[in-house]
Coordinates of C-alpha atoms in Angstrom, one line a residue:
M1 CA 0.0 0.0 0.0
Q2 CA 2.8 2.4 0.9
N3 CA 4.6 1.6 -2.4
M4 CA 1.3 2.2 -4.3
T5 CA 0.8 5.6 -2.6
K6 CA 4.4 6.5 -3.4
Q7 CA 4.1 5.6 -7.0
L8 CA 0.7 7.4 -7.2
L9 CA 2.2 10.7 -5.8
K10 CA 5.3 10.6 -7.9
S11 CA 3.6 9.8 -11.2
P12 CA 4.2 12.7 -13.6
I13 CA 1.3 11.6 -15.8
G14 CA -1.0 11.3 -12.8
R15 CA 0.1 14.7 -11.4
K16 CA -0.5 16.4 -14.9
L17 CA -3.8 14.6 -15.3
T18 CA -5.0 15.6 -11.8
L19 CA -3.9 19.2 -12.3
S20 CA -5.6 19.3 -15.7
I21 CA -8.9 17.9 -14.2
I22 CA -8.7 20.4 -11.2
L23 CA -8.1 23.4 -13.5
F24 CA -10.7 22.4 -16.0
S25 CA -13.3 21.6 -13.2
S26 CA -12.4 24.9 -11.5
L27 CA -12.9 26.8 -14.7
I28 CA -16.3 25.2 -15.3
T29 CA -17.3 25.8 -11.6
L30 CA -16.3 29.4 -11.9
L31 CA -18.3 29.9 -15.1
T32 CA -21.4 28.1 -13.8
T33 CA -21.2 29.9 -10.4
G34 CA -20.8 33.2 -12.1
F35 CA -23.7 32.5 -14.4
Q36 CA -25.9 31.4 -11.4
L37 CA -24.9 34.5 -9.3
I38 CA -25.7 36.8 -12.2
N39 CA -29.1 35.2 -12.6
D40 CA -29.7 35.5 -8.8
Y41 CA -28.6 39.1 -8.8
R42 CA -31.0 39.9 -11.7
S43 CA -33.8 38.1 -9.8
D44 CA -33.2 40.2 -6.7
V45 CA -33.0 43.4 -8.6
N46 CA -36.2 42.5 -10.5
R47 CA -37.9 41.8 -7.2
I48 CA -37.0 45.3 -5.9
S49 CA -38.2 46.8 -9.2
N50 CA -41.5 45.0 -8.8
Q51 CA -41.8 46.4 -5.3
F52 CA -41.2 49.9 -6.7
E53 CA -43.9 49.3 -9.3
S54 CA -46.3 48.0 -6.6
I55 CA -45.7 51.2 -4.5
E56 CA -46.3 53.3 -7.6
K57 CA -49.6 51.6 -8.4
V58 CA -51.0 51.2 -4.8
N59 CA -49.7 53.9 -2.5
L60 CA -49.1 57.1 -4.6
N61 CA -52.7 58.2 -4.8
V62 CA -53.3 57.6 -1.1
M63 CA -50.2 59.4 -0.1
A64 CA -51.1 62.4 -2.3
A65 CA -54.5 62.6 -0.7
S66 CA -52.9 62.5 2.8
I67 CA -50.5 65.3 1.9
W68 CA -53.3 67.3 0.4
V69 CA -55.2 67.3 3.7
I70 CA -51.8 67.3 5.7
D71 CA -52.8 64.2 7.8
E72 CA -49.5 63.6 9.5
R73 CA -50.7 60.6 11.4
L74 CA -51.8 58.9 8.2
I75 CA -48.6 59.9 6.4
N76 CA -46.5 58.4 9.1
T77 CA -48.6 55.3 9.1
Q78 CA -48.1 54.9 5.4
I79 CA -44.4 55.5 5.6
N80 CA -43.9 53.0 8.4
G81 CA -45.9 50.5 6.4
L82 CA -43.7 50.9 3.4
I83 CA -40.5 50.7 5.4
Q84 CA -41.6 47.2 6.5
L85 CA -41.4 45.9 2.9
P86 CA -38.5 43.6 2.1
D87 CA -35.3 45.3 0.9
I88 CA -36.8 48.8 1.5
T89 CA -34.4 50.7 3.8
Y90 CA -35.4 54.4 3.4
I91 CA -38.6 56.3 2.7
S92 CA -38.8 60.0 2.2
I93 CA -41.8 62.4 1.4
E94 CA -41.3 66.0 0.7
D95 CA -44.4 68.3 0.0
D96 CA -44.4 71.3 -2.2
S97 CA -43.9 73.6 0.9
G98 CA -40.6 71.9 1.9
Q99 CA -42.0 69.8 4.8
Q100 CA -40.4 66.4 4.9
W101 CA -41.4 63.0 6.4
Q102 CA -38.9 60.1 6.4
A103 CA -38.4 56.6 7.8
G104 CA -35.3 54.4 7.8
I105 CA -31.6 55.4 7.2
A106 CA -30.4 56.7 3.9
T107 CA -27.4 54.9 2.5
P108 CA -25.1 56.7 -0.1
E109 CA -23.7 53.5 -1.7
N110 CA -24.9 50.1 -2.9
T111 CA -28.6 51.2 -3.2
I112 CA -31.3 51.5 -5.7
E113 CA -33.3 54.7 -5.4
K114 CA -36.3 55.9 -7.2
S115 CA -38.5 59.1 -6.9
F116 CA -42.2 59.3 -7.6
P117 CA -44.1 62.5 -8.1
L118 CA -47.2 62.8 -5.8
T119 CA -50.2 64.2 -7.7
Y120 CA -53.6 64.9 -6.2
I121 CA -56.5 64.7 -8.6
S122 CA -59.3 67.1 -7.8
G123 CA -62.1 66.6 -10.4
E124 CA -60.3 67.0 -13.8
Q125 CA -57.4 68.9 -12.3
S126 CA -54.1 67.3 -11.3
I127 CA -52.1 69.0 -8.6
N128 CA -48.4 68.1 -7.7
V129 CA -48.3 68.1 -3.9
G130 CA -44.8 66.5 -3.3
T131 CA -42.3 63.8 -4.1
L132 CA -41.9 60.3 -2.7
T133 CA -38.3 58.9 -2.6
V134 CA -37.9 55.1 -2.1
Q135 CA -34.4 53.6 -1.5
A136 CA -33.6 49.8 -1.5
D137 CA -30.3 48.6 0.0
L138 CA -28.3 46.1 -2.2
Q139 CA -25.9 45.1 0.6
E140 CA -28.3 42.3 1.6
V141 CA -28.4 41.1 -2.0
Y142 CA -24.6 41.1 -2.1
N143 CA -24.3 39.2 1.2
K144 CA -26.7 36.6 0.0
L145 CA -24.8 36.2 -3.3
L146 CA -21.5 35.9 -1.4
D147 CA -22.9 33.2 0.9
R148 CA -24.3 31.4 -2.1
A149 CA -21.0 31.6 -4.0
I150 CA -19.0 30.3 -1.1
I151 CA -21.3 27.3 -0.7
I152 CA -21.3 26.5 -4.4
L153 CA -17.5 26.8 -4.7
L154 CA -16.8 24.7 -1.6
S155 CA -19.2 21.9 -2.7
N156 CA -17.7 21.9 -6.2
A157 CA -14.2 21.9 -4.9
I158 CA -14.8 18.9 -2.7
K159 CA -16.5 17.1 -5.5
T160 CA -13.6 18.0 -7.9
F161 CA -10.9 16.8 -5.5
I162 CA -12.8 13.5 -4.9
V163 CA -13.2 12.9 -8.6
A164 CA -9.6 13.9 -9.4
G165 CA -8.3 11.5 -6.7
F166 CA -10.4 8.7 -8.0
I167 CA -9.2 9.4 -11.6
L168 CA -5.6 9.5 -10.3
F169 CA -6.1 6.1 -8.7
L170 CA -7.6 4.7 -11.9
V171 CA -4.7 6.1 -13.9
W172 CA -2.2 4.5 -11.6
F173 CA -4.1 1.2 -11.5
L174 CA -4.7 0.9 -15.2
V175 CA -1.7 2.8 -16.8
T176 CA 1.0 4.1 -14.5
R177 CA 2.0 0.8 -12.8
H178 CA 2.2 -0.9 -16.2
L179 CA 4.4 1.9 -17.5
H180 CA 6.7 1.5 -14.5
K181 CA 7.0 -2.1 -15.2
L182 CA 7.7 -1.4 -18.9
S183 CA 10.4 1.1 -17.9
E184 CA 12.1 -1.4 -15.5
Y185 CA 11.9 -4.2 -18.1
S186 CA 13.4 -1.9 -20.8
Q187 CA 16.3 -0.8 -18.6
N188 CA 17.2 -4.4 -17.7
I189 CA 17.2 -5.7 -21.3
D190 CA 20.5 -7.4 -22.1
L191 CA 20.9 -9.1 -25.4
D192 CA 23.7 -11.2 -24.1
T193 CA 21.4 -12.9 -21.5
D194 CA 18.6 -15.4 -22.0
F195 CA 15.3 -14.0 -23.3
E196 CA 12.6 -13.4 -20.7
P197 CA 9.2 -12.2 -22.2
L198 CA 7.4 -9.2 -20.8
V199 CA 4.1 -9.9 -19.0
F200 CA 2.2 -7.0 -17.5
V201 CA -0.7 -8.9 -15.7
K202 CA -0.9 -12.6 -15.4
N203 CA -4.0 -14.1 -17.1
S204 CA -4.8 -10.7 -18.7
H205 CA -7.3 -10.7 -21.6
K206 CA -5.7 -10.9 -25.0
N207 CA -7.6 -7.8 -26.2
D208 CA -6.1 -5.7 -23.5
E209 CA -3.9 -2.9 -24.9
F210 CA -1.0 -3.6 -22.5
W211 CA -1.1 -7.3 -23.6
L212 CA -0.7 -6.0 -27.2
V213 CA 2.2 -3.8 -26.1
A214 CA 3.8 -6.7 -24.3
E215 CA 3.5 -8.9 -27.4
A216 CA 4.9 -6.1 -29.6
I217 CA 7.9 -5.6 -27.3
N218 CA 8.6 -9.3 -27.0
Q219 CA 8.4 -9.6 -30.8
M220 CA 10.7 -6.6 -31.2
Q221 CA 13.2 -8.1 -28.7
R222 CA 13.2 -11.4 -30.7
Q223 CA 13.9 -9.5 -33.8
L224 CA 16.6 -7.4 -32.0
R225 CA 18.3 -10.5 -30.8
T226 CA 18.3 -12.0 -34.3
S227 CA 19.7 -8.7 -35.7
F228 CA 22.3 -8.6 -32.9
D229 CA 23.5 -12.1 -33.9
D230 CA 23.7 -10.9 -37.5
I231 CA 25.6 -7.8 -36.4
K232 CA 28.1 -10.0 -34.6
R233 CA 28.7 -12.0 -37.7
S234 CA 28.9 -8.8 -39.7
K235 CA 31.4 -7.5 -37.3
L236 CA 33.7 -10.4 -37.8
E237 CA 33.3 -10.1 -41.6
L238 CA 34.0 -6.3 -41.3
Q239 CA 37.2 -6.9 -39.3
Q240 CA 38.4 -9.1 -42.1
A241 CA 37.4 -6.5 -44.7
L242 CA 39.2 -3.8 -42.7
E243 CA 42.4 -5.9 -42.8
D244 CA 42.0 -6.2 -46.5
R245 CA 41.3 -2.5 -46.8
E246 CA 44.5 -1.7 -44.9
R247 CA 46.5 -3.7 -47.4
L248 CA 44.7 -1.9 -50.3
L249 CA 45.4 1.5 -48.6
E250 CA 49.0 0.7 -48.3
L251 CA 49.1 -0.2 -52.0
E252 CA 47.2 3.0 -52.8
R253 CA 49.6 5.1 -50.8
S254 CA 52.5 3.7 -52.8
Y255 CA 50.6 4.5 -56.0
K256 CA 49.8 8.1 -54.8
D257 CA 53.5 8.7 -54.0
E258 CA 54.4 7.6 -57.4
L259 CA 51.7 9.8 -58.9
A260 CA 52.8 12.8 -56.8
R261 CA 56.3 12.4 -58.1
Q262 CA 55.1 12.3 -61.7
V263 CA 52.8 15.3 -61.1
K264 CA 55.7 17.2 -59.6
E265 CA 57.9 16.5 -62.6
R266 CA 55.1 17.4 -65.0
T267 CA 54.4 20.6 -63.0
A268 CA 58.0 21.6 -63.3
E269 CA 57.9 21.0 -67.0
L270 CA 54.6 23.0 -67.3
E271 CA 56.1 25.9 -65.3
Q272 CA 59.1 25.9 -67.6
S273 CA 56.8 25.9 -70.6
L274 CA 54.7 28.7 -69.1
L275 CA 57.9 30.8 -68.6
I276 CA 58.8 30.2 -72.2
L277 CA 55.3 31.2 -73.3
K278 CA 55.4 34.4 -71.1
R279 CA 58.7 35.3 -72.7
A280 CA 57.3 34.6 -76.2
Q281 CA 54.2 36.7 -75.3
E282 CA 56.5 39.6 -74.2
V283 CA 58.4 39.4 -77.4
L284 CA 55.1 39.4 -79.4
V285 CA 53.9 42.4 -77.4
E286 CA 57.1 44.3 -78.1
Q287 CA 56.8 43.3 -81.8
E288 CA 53.2 44.6 -81.9
K289 CA 54.4 47.8 -80.2
M290 CA 57.2 48.2 -82.7
A291 CA 54.8 47.5 -85.6
A292 CA 52.4 50.1 -84.3
L293 CA 55.2 52.5 -83.8
G294 CA 56.5 51.8 -87.3
G295 CA 53.1 52.5 -88.7
L296 CA 52.9 55.7 -86.7
V297 CA 56.3 56.8 -87.8
S298 CA 55.5 55.8 -91.4
G299 CA 52.3 57.9 -91.3
V300 CA 54.1 60.9 -89.8
A301 CA 56.9 60.6 -92.3
H302 CA 54.5 60.3 -95.2
E303 CA 52.3 63.2 -94.1
I304 CA 55.2 65.5 -93.4
N305 CA 57.4 64.4 -96.3
T306 CA 54.7 65.5 -98.8
P307 CA 54.6 69.2 -97.9
I308 CA 58.4 69.3 -97.3
G309 CA 59.0 67.7 -100.8
I310 CA 56.7 70.3 -102.4
C311 CA 58.6 73.0 -100.5
L312 CA 62.0 71.6 -101.7
T313 CA 60.7 71.5 -105.3
A314 CA 59.4 75.0 -105.1
A315 CA 62.6 76.2 -103.5
S316 CA 64.6 74.6 -106.4
A317 CA 62.3 76.2 -108.9
Q318 CA 62.9 79.6 -107.1
L319 CA 66.7 79.2 -107.6
S320 CA 66.2 78.7 -111.3
Y321 CA 63.8 81.7 -111.4
V322 CA 66.4 83.8 -109.6
E323 CA 69.2 82.8 -111.9
E324 CA 67.0 83.4 -114.9
L325 CA 66.1 86.8 -113.5
I326 CA 69.7 87.7 -112.9
T327 CA 70.6 86.7 -116.4
L328 CA 67.7 88.7 -117.8
I329 CA 68.5 91.8 -115.8
H330 CA 72.1 91.8 -117.0
S331 CA 71.1 91.4 -120.6
E332 CA 70.5 94.4 -122.9
N333 CA 67.3 93.0 -124.3
A334 CA 65.4 92.6 -121.0
T335 CA 61.8 93.7 -121.0
L336 CA 59.4 94.5 -118.2
E337 CA 57.0 91.8 -119.2
E338 CA 59.6 89.1 -119.0
I339 CA 60.7 90.4 -115.5
N340 CA 57.1 90.5 -114.3
S341 CA 56.5 87.0 -115.6
I342 CA 59.5 85.6 -113.7
L343 CA 58.5 87.5 -110.6
L344 CA 54.9 86.2 -110.8
E345 CA 56.2 82.6 -111.0
Y346 CA 58.6 83.3 -108.1
Q347 CA 55.6 84.7 -106.1
Q348 CA 53.6 81.5 -106.8
S349 CA 56.5 79.4 -105.7
C350 CA 56.7 81.4 -102.4
E351 CA 53.0 80.9 -101.8
L352 CA 53.3 77.2 -102.4
I353 CA 56.2 77.0 -100.0
I354 CA 54.2 79.0 -97.3
N355 CA 51.1 76.8 -97.7
N356 CA 53.0 73.6 -97.5
I357 CA 55.1 74.7 -94.5
T358 CA 51.8 75.8 -92.8
R359 CA 50.4 72.4 -93.5
A360 CA 53.4 70.6 -92.1
S361 CA 53.3 72.8 -89.0
S362 CA 49.6 72.0 -88.6
L363 CA 50.4 68.3 -88.9
I364 CA 53.1 68.5 -86.3
Q365 CA 50.8 70.4 -84.0
K366 CA 48.0 67.8 -84.4
F367 CA 50.5 65.1 -83.8
K368 CA 51.7 66.9 -80.6
T369 CA 48.1 67.0 -79.4
I370 CA 47.9 63.2 -79.6
A371 CA 50.9 62.7 -77.3
A372 CA 50.9 65.9 -75.3
E373 CA 50.2 65.6 -71.5
Q374 CA 47.2 67.9 -70.9
S375 CA 45.7 66.2 -67.9
H376 CA 47.4 68.3 -65.3
E377 CA 45.9 71.6 -66.6
E378 CA 43.7 73.5 -64.1
K379 CA 40.1 72.5 -64.1
R380 CA 37.5 75.2 -65.0
S381 CA 33.7 75.5 -64.9
I382 CA 31.8 75.3 -68.1
N383 CA 28.1 75.3 -69.0
V384 CA 27.8 72.2 -71.2
Q385 CA 25.2 73.4 -73.6
Q386 CA 26.8 76.8 -74.0
G387 CA 30.2 75.2 -74.7
L388 CA 28.7 72.8 -77.3
I389 CA 26.9 75.7 -79.0
E390 CA 30.1 77.9 -79.1
H391 CA 32.2 75.0 -80.5
H392 CA 29.6 74.3 -83.2
E393 CA 29.5 78.0 -84.1
S394 CA 33.3 77.9 -84.7
M395 CA 32.7 75.1 -87.2
K396 CA 30.4 77.4 -89.3
F397 CA 33.4 79.7 -90.0
I398 CA 35.3 76.7 -91.5
Y399 CA 32.3 75.0 -93.2
G400 CA 30.2 78.1 -93.9
A401 CA 28.5 76.7 -97.0
Q402 CA 26.9 73.8 -95.1
L403 CA 23.6 74.4 -93.3
V404 CA 23.4 72.0 -90.3
N405 CA 20.5 71.8 -87.8
V406 CA 21.6 70.9 -84.3
D407 CA 19.1 69.4 -81.8
Y408 CA 20.2 69.7 -78.2
H409 CA 18.8 67.2 -75.6
L410 CA 20.3 68.2 -72.2
D411 CA 19.6 70.5 -69.2
P412 CA 20.5 74.0 -70.3
N413 CA 21.7 74.8 -66.7
L414 CA 24.0 71.8 -66.5
T415 CA 27.4 73.2 -65.4
V416 CA 30.5 71.0 -64.7
R417 CA 34.1 71.5 -63.7
T418 CA 36.7 69.7 -65.9
N419 CA 39.9 70.1 -68.0
L420 CA 38.8 72.8 -70.5
S421 CA 41.5 72.1 -73.1
L422 CA 40.7 68.4 -73.3
F423 CA 37.0 69.0 -73.4
K424 CA 37.5 71.5 -76.3
Q425 CA 39.7 69.0 -78.1
I426 CA 37.1 66.2 -77.9
I427 CA 34.1 68.3 -79.0
T428 CA 36.0 70.2 -81.8
N429 CA 37.3 67.0 -83.4
L430 CA 33.9 65.3 -83.2
F431 CA 32.2 68.3 -84.9
S432 CA 35.0 68.5 -87.5
N433 CA 34.7 64.8 -88.2
A434 CA 30.9 65.1 -88.8
Y435 CA 31.3 68.1 -91.1
A436 CA 34.2 66.6 -93.0
H437 CA 32.6 63.1 -93.6
A438 CA 28.8 63.1 -92.8
F439 CA 28.0 66.3 -94.5
K440 CA 30.5 66.1 -97.4
N441 CA 28.9 67.1 -100.7
R442 CA 25.7 68.1 -98.9
N443 CA 24.2 71.6 -98.3
N444 CA 22.3 70.6 -95.2
G445 CA 22.4 68.1 -92.4
K446 CA 21.3 67.3 -88.9
L447 CA 23.1 66.7 -85.6
R448 CA 21.7 65.5 -82.4
I449 CA 23.5 66.0 -79.1
D450 CA 22.5 64.3 -75.8
A451 CA 24.3 65.0 -72.5
S452 CA 23.6 63.9 -68.9
V453 CA 25.4 63.4 -65.6
D454 CA 24.9 60.2 -63.6
N455 CA 27.0 59.6 -60.4
Q456 CA 29.5 62.4 -61.3
L457 CA 30.0 60.9 -64.8
L458 CA 29.2 63.2 -67.8
T459 CA 28.0 61.3 -70.9
I460 CA 27.9 63.1 -74.3
K461 CA 26.4 61.4 -77.3
I462 CA 26.8 63.1 -80.8
Q463 CA 25.1 61.6 -83.8
D464 CA 24.5 62.7 -87.4
D465 CA 22.2 61.7 -90.3
G466 CA 25.1 60.9 -92.7
E467 CA 26.0 57.6 -94.3
G468 CA 27.7 56.3 -91.2
I469 CA 31.0 54.3 -91.0
S470 CA 31.6 50.9 -92.5
P471 CA 32.4 48.0 -90.1
E472 CA 35.9 47.7 -91.7
A473 CA 36.7 51.4 -91.1
A474 CA 35.0 51.4 -87.6
A475 CA 37.6 49.0 -86.3
H476 CA 40.4 51.5 -87.0
I477 CA 38.9 55.0 -86.7
F478 CA 40.7 55.7 -83.4
E479 CA 44.2 54.8 -84.7
P480 CA 46.5 57.7 -85.5
F481 CA 46.8 58.6 -89.2
Y482 CA 44.1 56.2 -90.3
T483 CA 41.8 58.0 -92.7
T484 CA 39.6 57.2 -95.7
T485 CA 40.1 60.6 -97.3
R486 CA 43.9 60.8 -97.5
S487 CA 43.7 61.7 -101.2
E488 CA 41.5 64.6 -100.2
G489 CA 43.9 65.9 -97.6
G490 CA 42.7 64.0 -94.6
T491 CA 45.3 63.3 -91.9
G492 CA 43.5 60.7 -89.7
L493 CA 44.4 62.5 -86.4
G494 CA 41.1 64.0 -85.4
L495 CA 39.4 61.0 -83.8
S496 CA 42.7 59.7 -82.4
A497 CA 43.3 63.1 -80.7
A498 CA 39.7 63.0 -79.3
F499 CA 40.2 59.5 -78.1
N500 CA 43.4 60.3 -76.3
A501 CA 41.8 63.4 -74.7
A502 CA 39.0 61.3 -73.3
T503 CA 41.6 58.8 -72.0
L504 CA 43.5 61.6 -70.3
L505 CA 40.2 62.6 -68.6
Q506 CA 40.0 59.0 -67.2
G507 CA 37.0 58.4 -69.4
T508 CA 36.0 56.4 -72.5
M509 CA 35.1 57.1 -76.1
R510 CA 33.3 54.6 -78.3
Y511 CA 31.6 54.4 -81.7
L512 CA 28.0 53.2 -81.7
P513 CA 27.0 51.4 -84.9
E514 CA 23.3 52.1 -84.5
C515 CA 21.7 55.5 -83.8
E516 CA 18.3 57.2 -84.2
L517 CA 19.4 59.5 -87.1
G518 CA 20.9 56.6 -89.0
G519 CA 24.5 58.0 -89.4
A520 CA 27.6 57.9 -87.2
C521 CA 27.2 58.1 -83.4
F522 CA 30.0 58.7 -80.9
E523 CA 29.6 58.4 -77.1
V524 CA 32.1 60.1 -74.7
S525 CA 32.0 59.5 -70.9
F526 CA 34.4 61.0 -68.3
P527 CA 34.2 62.0 -64.6
V528 CA 33.3 65.6 -63.8
E529 CA 32.4 67.8 -60.8
V530 CA 28.8 69.1 -61.0
V531 CA 28.7 72.8 -60.1
E532 CA 25.6 74.6 -58.8
I533 CA 24.3 77.0 -61.3
D534 CA 24.5 80.0 -58.9
S535 CA 28.3 79.5 -58.4
S536 CA 29.3 78.4 -61.9
E537 CA 31.5 80.3 -64.3
F538 CA 30.0 80.2 -67.8
I539 CA 32.7 79.8 -70.4
L540 CA 32.1 81.3 -73.9
A541 CA 33.7 79.9 -77.0
N542 CA 35.8 83.0 -77.5
N543 CA 37.4 82.4 -74.1
L544 CA 38.2 78.7 -74.8

């Protein structure tokens, strides 16, 4: 018995089940008790209200008549009669003259109070003679409800604890003690000992759940013992396999060592081959550089050699003209027309020399702009649209016969700070390229210029409605001295100079094969400092 009580009190399932039953029963008890108390409270309040209605129907006319004749004895009798009613604790009558009759003690709290007007009917006339005040005390109602609640709660608590105790005993008798036995049996299972089946209750019915559990555990233990024997056999086989594996691993390690040696040798060979390839690559790069330099020097030599050769030819012709003039002057038959003819030819030779020397100087200046370091010049502020307009106006003086319509798509107040010389070099060469190629043999044309700043990066896109550039030529347009109009005086330095200027500005310049106008399209991007319009210095073209 003591062991049973100990197991009963220590059972976690029993304690949880008992606590759950007590809590649930307590909740139901509280809800039902509260509902019953509310109904009782409403019944008591309704009873008091019925008394008020009874007083209103029975006593008001009699009291009004007593007050009308001022029969104090009858008034006091009526008040004392009303105060005897259940739950009525205070009666007060006040007539229209201020005289007051009262019985009982007025309570300021926990009361129900109602006032009735006293009206005396004289024939067809109704006369207000006073006011009846009736007060009912709710404290008695509250006390009754409290006593009733205590009785209900105590009775339900006793019933709940009795039921919970009985259920706890049933749980122990039907479940907990069998679970304890199952736990002890499971802890004492040893696969190396003889098999002892689990039996919960001797002679138990075969449909009992614990009998089914015992059968399942016994069947599981039989299977475990069979599996355990198989595992023992597998362990022996695995040990033999491990010994074989060790021999294989030793053989594999020897193979790996041999493979590592071969890989090391091949790696050394590959490193040597890579070194040879790097040296060959450096030689090829130097050869490409020398080839590019040779092409550059060849172009420079060709472009400069032509005007210098013309100058040399013209200077030689001038020597012959001078000798002929000297001979003619010293002769006796010299005429003014012959002298003027020789001087005219001499003048033409001088003009030819000046023009070609000017051309050579211009070529040298353009070549210098390609290689000159202009990135360290001081940055200045410029209004982008105004600068583009001024540079385009300067093109009109050179190509005055061509009428070009320019469409600007940018913020007119966009002002940036950048290297002014490099900016001028980019824009001037792009405009010059458009006039020289896109509008050649045309009297009109169209240019579109887009400009915007994103994350301190100015992007300018210039496109025309010309014939565009062939894919073959587009691959070389930024190379120095590459031109498709060399026979017409082209030097091939404009786009190369613009490309170098964009590079010096730490930007990029590229040719876009497709554009809205259908001709050539160039896009230039380089970093700038955006300047607020109030503090910017607008740069005019005549100051560039």
